[in-house]
CSV table of C-alpha atoms and ligand atoms in Angstrom, one decimal:
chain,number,residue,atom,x,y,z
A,1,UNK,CA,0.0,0.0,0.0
A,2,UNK,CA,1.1,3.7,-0.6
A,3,UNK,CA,1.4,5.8,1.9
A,4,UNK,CA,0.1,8.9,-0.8
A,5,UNK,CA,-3.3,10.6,-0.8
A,6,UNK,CA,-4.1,11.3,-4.3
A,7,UNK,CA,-6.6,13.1,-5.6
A,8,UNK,CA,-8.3,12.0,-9.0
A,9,UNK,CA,-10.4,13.1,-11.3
A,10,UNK,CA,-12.0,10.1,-13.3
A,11,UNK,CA,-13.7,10.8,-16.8
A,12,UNK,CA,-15.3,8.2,-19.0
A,13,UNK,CA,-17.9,7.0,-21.3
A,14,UNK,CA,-16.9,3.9,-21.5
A,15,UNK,CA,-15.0,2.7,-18.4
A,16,UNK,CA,-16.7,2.2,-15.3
A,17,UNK,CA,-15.9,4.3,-12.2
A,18,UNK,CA,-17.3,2.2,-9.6
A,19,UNK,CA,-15.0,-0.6,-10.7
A,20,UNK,CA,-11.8,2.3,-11.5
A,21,UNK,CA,-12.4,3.6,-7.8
A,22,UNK,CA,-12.7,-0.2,-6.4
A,23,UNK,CA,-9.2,-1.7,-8.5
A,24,UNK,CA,-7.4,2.0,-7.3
A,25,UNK,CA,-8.5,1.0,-3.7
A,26,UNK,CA,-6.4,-2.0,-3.7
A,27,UNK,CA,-3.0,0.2,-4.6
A,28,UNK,CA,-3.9,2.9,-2.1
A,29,UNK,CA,-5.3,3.4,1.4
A,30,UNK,CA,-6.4,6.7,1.1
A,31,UNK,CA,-7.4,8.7,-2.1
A,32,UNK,CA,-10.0,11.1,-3.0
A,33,UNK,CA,-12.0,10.0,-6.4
A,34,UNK,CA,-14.1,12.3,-8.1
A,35,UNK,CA,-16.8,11.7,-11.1
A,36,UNK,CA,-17.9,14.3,-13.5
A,37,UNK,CA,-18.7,17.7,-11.6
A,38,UNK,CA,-19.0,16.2,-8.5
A,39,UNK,CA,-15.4,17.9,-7.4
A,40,UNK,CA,-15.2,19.5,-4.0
A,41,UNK,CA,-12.1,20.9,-4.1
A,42,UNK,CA,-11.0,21.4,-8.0
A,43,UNK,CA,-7.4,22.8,-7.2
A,44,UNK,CA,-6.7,19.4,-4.9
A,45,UNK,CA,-6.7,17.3,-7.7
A,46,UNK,CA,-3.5,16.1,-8.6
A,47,UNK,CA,-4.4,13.2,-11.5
A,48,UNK,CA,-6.8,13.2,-14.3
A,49,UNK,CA,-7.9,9.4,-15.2
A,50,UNK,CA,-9.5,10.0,-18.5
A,51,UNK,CA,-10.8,8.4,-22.2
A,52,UNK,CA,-11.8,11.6,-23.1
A,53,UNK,CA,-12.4,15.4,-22.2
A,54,UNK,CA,-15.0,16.7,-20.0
A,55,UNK,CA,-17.2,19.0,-22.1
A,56,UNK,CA,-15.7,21.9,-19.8
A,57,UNK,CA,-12.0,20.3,-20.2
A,58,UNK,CA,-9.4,20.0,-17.0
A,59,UNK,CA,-8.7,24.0,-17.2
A,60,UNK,CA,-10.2,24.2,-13.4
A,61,UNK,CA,-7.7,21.5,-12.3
A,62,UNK,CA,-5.0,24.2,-11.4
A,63,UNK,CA,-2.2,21.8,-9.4
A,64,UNK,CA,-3.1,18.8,-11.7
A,65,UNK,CA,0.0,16.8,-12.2
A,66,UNK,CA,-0.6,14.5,-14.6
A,67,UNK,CA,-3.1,13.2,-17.0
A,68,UNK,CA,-3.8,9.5,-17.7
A,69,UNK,CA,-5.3,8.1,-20.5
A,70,UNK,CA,-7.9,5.4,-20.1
A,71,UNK,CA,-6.7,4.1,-23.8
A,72,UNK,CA,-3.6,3.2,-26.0
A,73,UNK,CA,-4.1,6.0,-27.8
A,74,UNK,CA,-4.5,10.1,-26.8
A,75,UNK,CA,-6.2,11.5,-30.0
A,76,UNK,CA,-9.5,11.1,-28.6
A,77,UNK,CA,-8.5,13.4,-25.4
A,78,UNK,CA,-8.3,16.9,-28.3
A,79,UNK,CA,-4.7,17.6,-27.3
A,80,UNK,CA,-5.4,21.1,-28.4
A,81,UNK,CA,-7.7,21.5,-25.4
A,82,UNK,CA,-5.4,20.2,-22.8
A,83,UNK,CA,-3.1,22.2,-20.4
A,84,UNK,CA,0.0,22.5,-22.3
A,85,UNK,CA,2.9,21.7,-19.5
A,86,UNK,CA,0.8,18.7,-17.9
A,87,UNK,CA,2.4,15.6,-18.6
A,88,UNK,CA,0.1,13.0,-20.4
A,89,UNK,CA,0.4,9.4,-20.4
A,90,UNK,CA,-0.8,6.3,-22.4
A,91,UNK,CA,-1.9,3.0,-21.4
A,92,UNK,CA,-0.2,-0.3,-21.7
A,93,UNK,CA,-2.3,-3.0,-20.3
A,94,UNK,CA,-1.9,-6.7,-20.4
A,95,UNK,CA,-5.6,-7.3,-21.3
A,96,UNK,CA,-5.9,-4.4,-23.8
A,97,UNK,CA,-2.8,-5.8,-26.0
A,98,UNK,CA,-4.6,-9.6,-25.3
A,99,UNK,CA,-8.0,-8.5,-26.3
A,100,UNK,CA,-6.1,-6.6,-29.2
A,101,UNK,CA,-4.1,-10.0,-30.6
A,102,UNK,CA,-7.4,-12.4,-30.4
A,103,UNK,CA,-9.0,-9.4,-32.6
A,104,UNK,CA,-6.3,-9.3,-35.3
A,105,UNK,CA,-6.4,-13.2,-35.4
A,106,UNK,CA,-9.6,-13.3,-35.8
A,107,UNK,CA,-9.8,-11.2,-38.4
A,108,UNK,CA,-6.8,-12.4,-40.0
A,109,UNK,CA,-7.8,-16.1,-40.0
A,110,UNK,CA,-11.2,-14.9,-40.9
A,111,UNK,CA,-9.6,-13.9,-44.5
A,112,UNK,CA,-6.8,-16.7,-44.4
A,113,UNK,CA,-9.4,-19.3,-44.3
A,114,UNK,CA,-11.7,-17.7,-46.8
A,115,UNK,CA,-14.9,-16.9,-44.3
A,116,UNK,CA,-16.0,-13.9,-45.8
A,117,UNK,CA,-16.0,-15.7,-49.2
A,118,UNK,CA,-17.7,-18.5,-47.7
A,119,UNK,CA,-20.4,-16.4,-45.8
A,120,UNK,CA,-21.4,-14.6,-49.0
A,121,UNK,CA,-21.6,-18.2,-50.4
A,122,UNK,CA,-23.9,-19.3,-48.2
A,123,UNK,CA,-26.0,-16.7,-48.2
A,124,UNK,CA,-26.8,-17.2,-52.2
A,125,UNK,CA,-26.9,-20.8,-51.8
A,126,UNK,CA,-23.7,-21.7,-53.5
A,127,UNK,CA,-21.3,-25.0,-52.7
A,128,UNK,CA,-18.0,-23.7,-53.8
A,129,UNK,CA,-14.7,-25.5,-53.1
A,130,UNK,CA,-11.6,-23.6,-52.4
A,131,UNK,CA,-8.7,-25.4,-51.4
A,132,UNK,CA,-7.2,-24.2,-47.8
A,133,UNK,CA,-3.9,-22.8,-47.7
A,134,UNK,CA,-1.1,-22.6,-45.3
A,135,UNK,CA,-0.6,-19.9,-43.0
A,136,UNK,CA,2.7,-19.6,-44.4
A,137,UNK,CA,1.2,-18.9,-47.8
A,138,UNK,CA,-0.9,-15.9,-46.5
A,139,UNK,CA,1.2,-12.6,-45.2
A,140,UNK,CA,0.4,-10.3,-43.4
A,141,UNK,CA,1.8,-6.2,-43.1
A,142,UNK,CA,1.3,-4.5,-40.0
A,143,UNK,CA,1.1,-0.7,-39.5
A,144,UNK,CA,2.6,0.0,-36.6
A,145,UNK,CA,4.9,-1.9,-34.2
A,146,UNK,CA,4.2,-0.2,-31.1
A,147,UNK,CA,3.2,-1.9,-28.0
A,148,UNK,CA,0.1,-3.8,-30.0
A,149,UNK,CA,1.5,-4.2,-32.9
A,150,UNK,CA,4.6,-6.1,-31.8
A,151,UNK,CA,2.4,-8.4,-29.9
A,152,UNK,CA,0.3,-9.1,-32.7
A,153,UNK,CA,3.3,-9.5,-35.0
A,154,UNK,CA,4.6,-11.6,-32.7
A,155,UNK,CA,0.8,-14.0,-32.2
A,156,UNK,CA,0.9,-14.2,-36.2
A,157,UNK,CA,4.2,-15.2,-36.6
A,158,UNK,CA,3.7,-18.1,-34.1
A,159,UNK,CA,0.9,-18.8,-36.1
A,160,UNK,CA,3.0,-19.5,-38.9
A,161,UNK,CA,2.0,-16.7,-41.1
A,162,UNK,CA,4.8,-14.9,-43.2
A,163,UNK,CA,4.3,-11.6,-40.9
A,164,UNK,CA,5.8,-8.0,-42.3
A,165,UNK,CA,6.0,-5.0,-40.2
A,166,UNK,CA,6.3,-1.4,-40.6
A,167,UNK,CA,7.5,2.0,-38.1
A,168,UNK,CA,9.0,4.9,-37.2
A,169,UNK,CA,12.1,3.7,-36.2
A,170,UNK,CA,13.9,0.4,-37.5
A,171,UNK,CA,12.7,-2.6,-35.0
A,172,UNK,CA,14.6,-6.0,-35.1
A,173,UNK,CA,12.2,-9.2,-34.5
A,174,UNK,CA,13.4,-12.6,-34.6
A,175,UNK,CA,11.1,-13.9,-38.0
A,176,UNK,CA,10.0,-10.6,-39.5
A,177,UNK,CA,10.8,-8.4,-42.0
A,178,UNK,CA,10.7,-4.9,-41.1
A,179,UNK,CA,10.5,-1.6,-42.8
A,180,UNK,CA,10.9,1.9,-42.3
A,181,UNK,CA,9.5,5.2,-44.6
A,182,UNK,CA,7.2,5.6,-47.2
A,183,UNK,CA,9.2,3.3,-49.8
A,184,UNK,CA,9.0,0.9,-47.1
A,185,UNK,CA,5.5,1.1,-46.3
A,186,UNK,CA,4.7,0.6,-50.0
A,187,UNK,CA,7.2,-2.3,-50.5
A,188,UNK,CA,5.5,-4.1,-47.3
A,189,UNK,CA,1.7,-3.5,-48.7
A,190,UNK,CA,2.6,-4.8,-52.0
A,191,UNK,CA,3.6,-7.9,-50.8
A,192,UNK,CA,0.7,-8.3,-48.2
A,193,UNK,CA,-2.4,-10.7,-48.4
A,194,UNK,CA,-3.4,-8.6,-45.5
A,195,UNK,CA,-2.9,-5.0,-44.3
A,196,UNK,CA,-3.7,-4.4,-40.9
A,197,UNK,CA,-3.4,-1.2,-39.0
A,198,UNK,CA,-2.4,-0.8,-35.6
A,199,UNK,CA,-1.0,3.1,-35.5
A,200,UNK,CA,-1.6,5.9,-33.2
A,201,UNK,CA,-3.4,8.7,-34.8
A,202,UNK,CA,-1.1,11.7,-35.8
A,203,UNK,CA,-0.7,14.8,-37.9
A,204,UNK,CA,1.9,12.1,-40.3
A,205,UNK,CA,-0.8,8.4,-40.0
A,206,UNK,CA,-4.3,10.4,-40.7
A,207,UNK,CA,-5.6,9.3,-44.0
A,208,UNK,CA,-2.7,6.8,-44.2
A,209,UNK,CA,-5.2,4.4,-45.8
A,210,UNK,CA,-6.3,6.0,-49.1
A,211,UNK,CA,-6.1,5.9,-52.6
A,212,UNK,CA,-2.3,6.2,-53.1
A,213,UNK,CA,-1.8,3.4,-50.6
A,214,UNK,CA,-4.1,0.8,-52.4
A,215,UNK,CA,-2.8,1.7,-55.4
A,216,UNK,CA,0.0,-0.4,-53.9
A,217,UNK,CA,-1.8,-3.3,-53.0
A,218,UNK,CA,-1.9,-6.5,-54.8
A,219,UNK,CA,-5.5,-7.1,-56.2
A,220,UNK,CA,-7.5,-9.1,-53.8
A,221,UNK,CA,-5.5,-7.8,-50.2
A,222,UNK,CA,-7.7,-7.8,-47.7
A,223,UNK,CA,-7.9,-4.7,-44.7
A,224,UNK,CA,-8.4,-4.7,-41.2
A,225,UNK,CA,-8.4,-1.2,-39.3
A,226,UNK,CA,-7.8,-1.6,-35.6
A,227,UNK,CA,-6.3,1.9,-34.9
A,228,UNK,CA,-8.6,4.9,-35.9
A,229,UNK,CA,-11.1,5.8,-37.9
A,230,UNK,CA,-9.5,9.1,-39.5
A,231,UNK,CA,-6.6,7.0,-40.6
A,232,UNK,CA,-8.9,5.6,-43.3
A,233,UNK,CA,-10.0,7.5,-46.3
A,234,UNK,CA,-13.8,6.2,-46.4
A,235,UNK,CA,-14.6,6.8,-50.0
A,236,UNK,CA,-11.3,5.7,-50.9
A,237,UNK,CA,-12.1,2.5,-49.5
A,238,UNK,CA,-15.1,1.8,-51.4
A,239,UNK,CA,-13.4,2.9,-54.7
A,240,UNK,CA,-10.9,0.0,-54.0
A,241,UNK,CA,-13.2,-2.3,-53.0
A,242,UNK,CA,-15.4,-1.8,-56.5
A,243,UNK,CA,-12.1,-1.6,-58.5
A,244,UNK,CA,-11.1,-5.1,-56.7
A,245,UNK,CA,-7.8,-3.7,-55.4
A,246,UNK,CA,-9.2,-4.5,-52.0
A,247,UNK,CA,-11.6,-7.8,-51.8
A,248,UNK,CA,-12.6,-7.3,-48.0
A,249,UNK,CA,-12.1,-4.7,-44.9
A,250,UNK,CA,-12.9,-5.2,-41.3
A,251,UNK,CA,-13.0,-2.3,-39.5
A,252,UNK,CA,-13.1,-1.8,-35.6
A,253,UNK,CA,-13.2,2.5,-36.0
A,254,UNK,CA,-14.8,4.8,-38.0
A,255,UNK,CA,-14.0,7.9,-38.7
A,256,UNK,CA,-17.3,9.4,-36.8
A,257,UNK,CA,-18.4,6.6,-33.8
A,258,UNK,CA,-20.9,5.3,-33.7
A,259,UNK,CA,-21.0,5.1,-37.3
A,260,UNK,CA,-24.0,7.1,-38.6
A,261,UNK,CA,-27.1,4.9,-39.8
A,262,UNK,CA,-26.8,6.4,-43.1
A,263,UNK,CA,-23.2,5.2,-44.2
A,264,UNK,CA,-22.6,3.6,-46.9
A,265,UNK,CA,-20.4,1.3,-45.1
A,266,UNK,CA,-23.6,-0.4,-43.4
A,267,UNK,CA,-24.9,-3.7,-45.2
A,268,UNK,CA,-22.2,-3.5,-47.8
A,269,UNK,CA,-21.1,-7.0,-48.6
A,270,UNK,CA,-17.5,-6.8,-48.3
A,271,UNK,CA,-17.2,-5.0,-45.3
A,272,UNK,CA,-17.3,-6.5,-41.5
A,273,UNK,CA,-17.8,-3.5,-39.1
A,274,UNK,CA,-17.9,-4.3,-35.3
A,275,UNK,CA,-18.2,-0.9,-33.1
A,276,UNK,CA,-14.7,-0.1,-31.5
A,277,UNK,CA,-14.6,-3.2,-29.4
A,278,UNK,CA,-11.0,-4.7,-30.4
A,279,UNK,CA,-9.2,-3.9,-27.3
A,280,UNK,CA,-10.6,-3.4,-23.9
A,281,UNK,CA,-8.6,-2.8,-20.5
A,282,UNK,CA,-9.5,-4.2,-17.2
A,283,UNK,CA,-9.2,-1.9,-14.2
A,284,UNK,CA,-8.1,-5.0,-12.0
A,285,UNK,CA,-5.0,-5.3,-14.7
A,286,UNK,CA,-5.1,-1.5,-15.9
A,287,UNK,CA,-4.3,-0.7,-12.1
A,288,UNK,CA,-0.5,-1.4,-11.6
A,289,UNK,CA,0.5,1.2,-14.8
A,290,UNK,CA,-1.9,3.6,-13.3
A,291,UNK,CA,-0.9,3.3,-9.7
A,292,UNK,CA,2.5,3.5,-10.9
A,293,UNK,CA,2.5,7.1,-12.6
A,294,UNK,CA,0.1,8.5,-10.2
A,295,UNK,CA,3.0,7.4,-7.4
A,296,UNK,CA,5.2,9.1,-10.3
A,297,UNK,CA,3.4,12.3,-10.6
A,298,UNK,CA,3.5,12.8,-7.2
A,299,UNK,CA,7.0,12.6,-6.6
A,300,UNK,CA,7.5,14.6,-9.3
A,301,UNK,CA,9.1,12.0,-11.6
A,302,UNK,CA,8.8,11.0,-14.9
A,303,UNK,CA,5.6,9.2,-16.4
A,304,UNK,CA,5.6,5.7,-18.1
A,305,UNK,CA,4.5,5.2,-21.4
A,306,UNK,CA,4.9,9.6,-21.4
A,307,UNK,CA,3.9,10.7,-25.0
A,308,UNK,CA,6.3,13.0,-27.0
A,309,UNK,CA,3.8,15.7,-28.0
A,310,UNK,CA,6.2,16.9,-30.9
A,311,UNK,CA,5.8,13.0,-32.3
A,312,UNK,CA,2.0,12.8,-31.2
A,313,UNK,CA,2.0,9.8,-29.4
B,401,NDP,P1,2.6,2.5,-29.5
B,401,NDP,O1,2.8,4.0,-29.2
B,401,NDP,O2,3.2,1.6,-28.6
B,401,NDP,O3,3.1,2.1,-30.9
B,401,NDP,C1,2.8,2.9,-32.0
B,401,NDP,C2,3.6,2.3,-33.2
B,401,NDP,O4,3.2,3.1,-34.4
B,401,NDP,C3,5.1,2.4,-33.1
B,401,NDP,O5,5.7,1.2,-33.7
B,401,NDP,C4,5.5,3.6,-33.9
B,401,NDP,O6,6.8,3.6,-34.4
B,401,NDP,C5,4.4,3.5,-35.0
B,401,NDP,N1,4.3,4.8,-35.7
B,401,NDP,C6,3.8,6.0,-35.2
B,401,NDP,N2,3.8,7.0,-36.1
B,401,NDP,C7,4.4,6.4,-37.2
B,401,NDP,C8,4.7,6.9,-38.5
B,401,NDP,N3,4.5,8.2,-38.8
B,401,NDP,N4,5.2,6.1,-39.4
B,401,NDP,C9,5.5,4.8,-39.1
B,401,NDP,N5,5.2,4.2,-37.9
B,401,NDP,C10,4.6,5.0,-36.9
B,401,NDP,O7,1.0,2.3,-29.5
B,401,NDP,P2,0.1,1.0,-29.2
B,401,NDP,O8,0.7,-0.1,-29.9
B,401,NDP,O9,-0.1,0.9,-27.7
B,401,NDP,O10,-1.3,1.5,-29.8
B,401,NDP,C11,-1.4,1.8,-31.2
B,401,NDP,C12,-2.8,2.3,-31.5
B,401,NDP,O11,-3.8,1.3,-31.5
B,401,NDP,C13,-3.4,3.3,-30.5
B,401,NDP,O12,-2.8,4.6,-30.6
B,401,NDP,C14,-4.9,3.3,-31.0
B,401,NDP,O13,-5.0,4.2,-32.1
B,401,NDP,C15,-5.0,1.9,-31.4
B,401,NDP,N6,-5.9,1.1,-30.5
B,401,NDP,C16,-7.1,0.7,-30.9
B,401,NDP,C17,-7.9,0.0,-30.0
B,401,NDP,C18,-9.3,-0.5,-30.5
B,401,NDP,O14,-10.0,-1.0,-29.7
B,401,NDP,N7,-9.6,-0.4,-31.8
B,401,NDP,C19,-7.5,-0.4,-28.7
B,401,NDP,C20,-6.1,0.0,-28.4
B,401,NDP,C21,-5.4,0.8,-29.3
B,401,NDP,P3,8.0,3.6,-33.4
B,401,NDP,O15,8.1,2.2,-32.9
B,401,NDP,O16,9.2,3.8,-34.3
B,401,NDP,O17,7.8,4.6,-32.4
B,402,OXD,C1,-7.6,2.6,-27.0
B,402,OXD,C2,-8.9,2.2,-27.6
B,402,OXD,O1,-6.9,3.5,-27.6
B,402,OXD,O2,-9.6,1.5,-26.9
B,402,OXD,O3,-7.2,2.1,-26.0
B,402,OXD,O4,-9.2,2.6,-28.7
């Protein structure tokens, strides 16, 4: 148990407090938790535990210390509105990356063994035999080799698939070919059965999947979006898809959530939408990383998982 009192300011539309105030109870004795407006004392609080911004943002947190993102990713927090020399941290969780790699199998296998083929099948009432493959005949590039990614990478290499990756920086994994930079990210999606995307959301990844990209692609690759929505290029998509370039997409995000009634991506045949549900943390796993940095912004020390606001992520 630590002997701090933290204050903490918890913000969500998705998580839910009661269980966030019950896993933070087993890392501290004494803490003050506060939902919504309900803040006695705003100038006491010293954390913000948030997936996204308060309509009236943390502005009236005047001492806070740090801010914690309840997901992987910090788009959805606006960084524009947040106080500029408040550290902000992601979130690496054990169940998020799990419930991340049993999505992108899923998916992937979903393709690999010819599903989405087989479901339009059997909706027309067609018996068509397509001889399985090999995992090792079906490869798979991955956007982003970050936390998730890697993992995944790692899930479908073990898997037996022929697994590509691509980053920032160069990364060296035992079994995978890696890239780096534009030329790379074009030599890895020409060479993919499946893309699959697993990057943050910055200024350089938004509208990363569009035309230009596809253009790239193979005829036939199949694409699963598991980062954002505003990474894809939505009409883009549905040119490919007509043009054959790409034969199926799953996508997790969209670029507006939940996706309007209206869109175009509903009921199409060759798209699999499910509504943002890829990864989800546990508070009872969720709680050591959090613990940890509040214990760190206390003391005045530096955060894990900190994001470089220059890099956006
Ligand atoms: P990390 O920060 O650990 O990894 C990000 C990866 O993306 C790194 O490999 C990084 O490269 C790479 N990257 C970032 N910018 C670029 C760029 N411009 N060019 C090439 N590579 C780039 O993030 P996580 O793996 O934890 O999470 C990734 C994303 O997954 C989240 O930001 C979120 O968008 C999404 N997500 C979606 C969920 C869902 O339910 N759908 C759940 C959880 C996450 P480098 O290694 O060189 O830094
Ligand atoms: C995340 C998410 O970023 O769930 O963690 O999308």
């Amino acid at each position: 148990m630590g002997q701090i009192r933290p204050s903490i300011f918890f913000h969500s539309n998705l998580d839910s407090p009661d269980e966030w105030r019950a896993s933070l109870a087993t890392e501290f004795e004494d803490f003050t938790f506060s939902v919504g407006n309900d803040v006695a004392s705003p100038e006491s609080v010293d954390v913000a535990l948030v997936w996204t911004l308060p309509d009236d943002g943390l502005q009236r947190f005047v001492n806070l210390r740090a801010i914690l993102s309840l997901g992987a990713g910090i788009d959805q927090l606006d960084l524009e509105r947040l106080p500029k020399h408040v550290p902000i941290a992601r979130l690496v969780d054990e169940s998020l990356t799990r419930t991340m790699v049993d999505y992108a199998k899923t998916a992937v296998y979903r393709y690999h063994r010819r599903f989405h083929f087989f479901e339009r099948q059997s909706q027309n009432g067609r018996w068509t035999f397509i001889s399985p493959t090999l995992t090792a005949e079906t490869s798979v590039g991955i956007l982003g080799l970050g936390e998730i990614g890697r993992a995944i990478a790692l899930a479908l290499q073990r898997e037996g698939f022929a697994v590509y990756g691509w980053s920032r920086s160069p990364k060296h994994l035992a079994g995978i070919m890696t890239y780096t930079g534009g030329d790379g990210l074009k030599s890895m999606v020409g060479r993919s059965n499946i893309v699959l995307n697993v990057l943050p959301l910055t200024d350089e990844t938004r509208c990363i999947l569009c035309r230009e990209l596809f253009a790239q692609f193979e005829k036939g690759t199949c694409l699963i979006n598991m980062g954002r929505g505003m990474h894809l290029v939505e009409s883009d998509l549905l040119e490919a898809i007509a043009s054959g370039r790409v034969d199926a997409a799953t996508l997790d995000v969209a670029s507006v959530e939940p996706l309007p009634l209206t869109h175009p991506f509903w009921g199409h045949p060759d798209i699999l939408i499910t509504p943002h549900v890829a990864g989800i943390s546990r508070p009872t796993t969720a709680v050591a990383m959090i613990a940890a940095n509040i214990r760190r912004a206390m003391a005045g020390e530096r955060l894990l998982h900190e994001v470089d606001l220059a890099r956006g992520y």
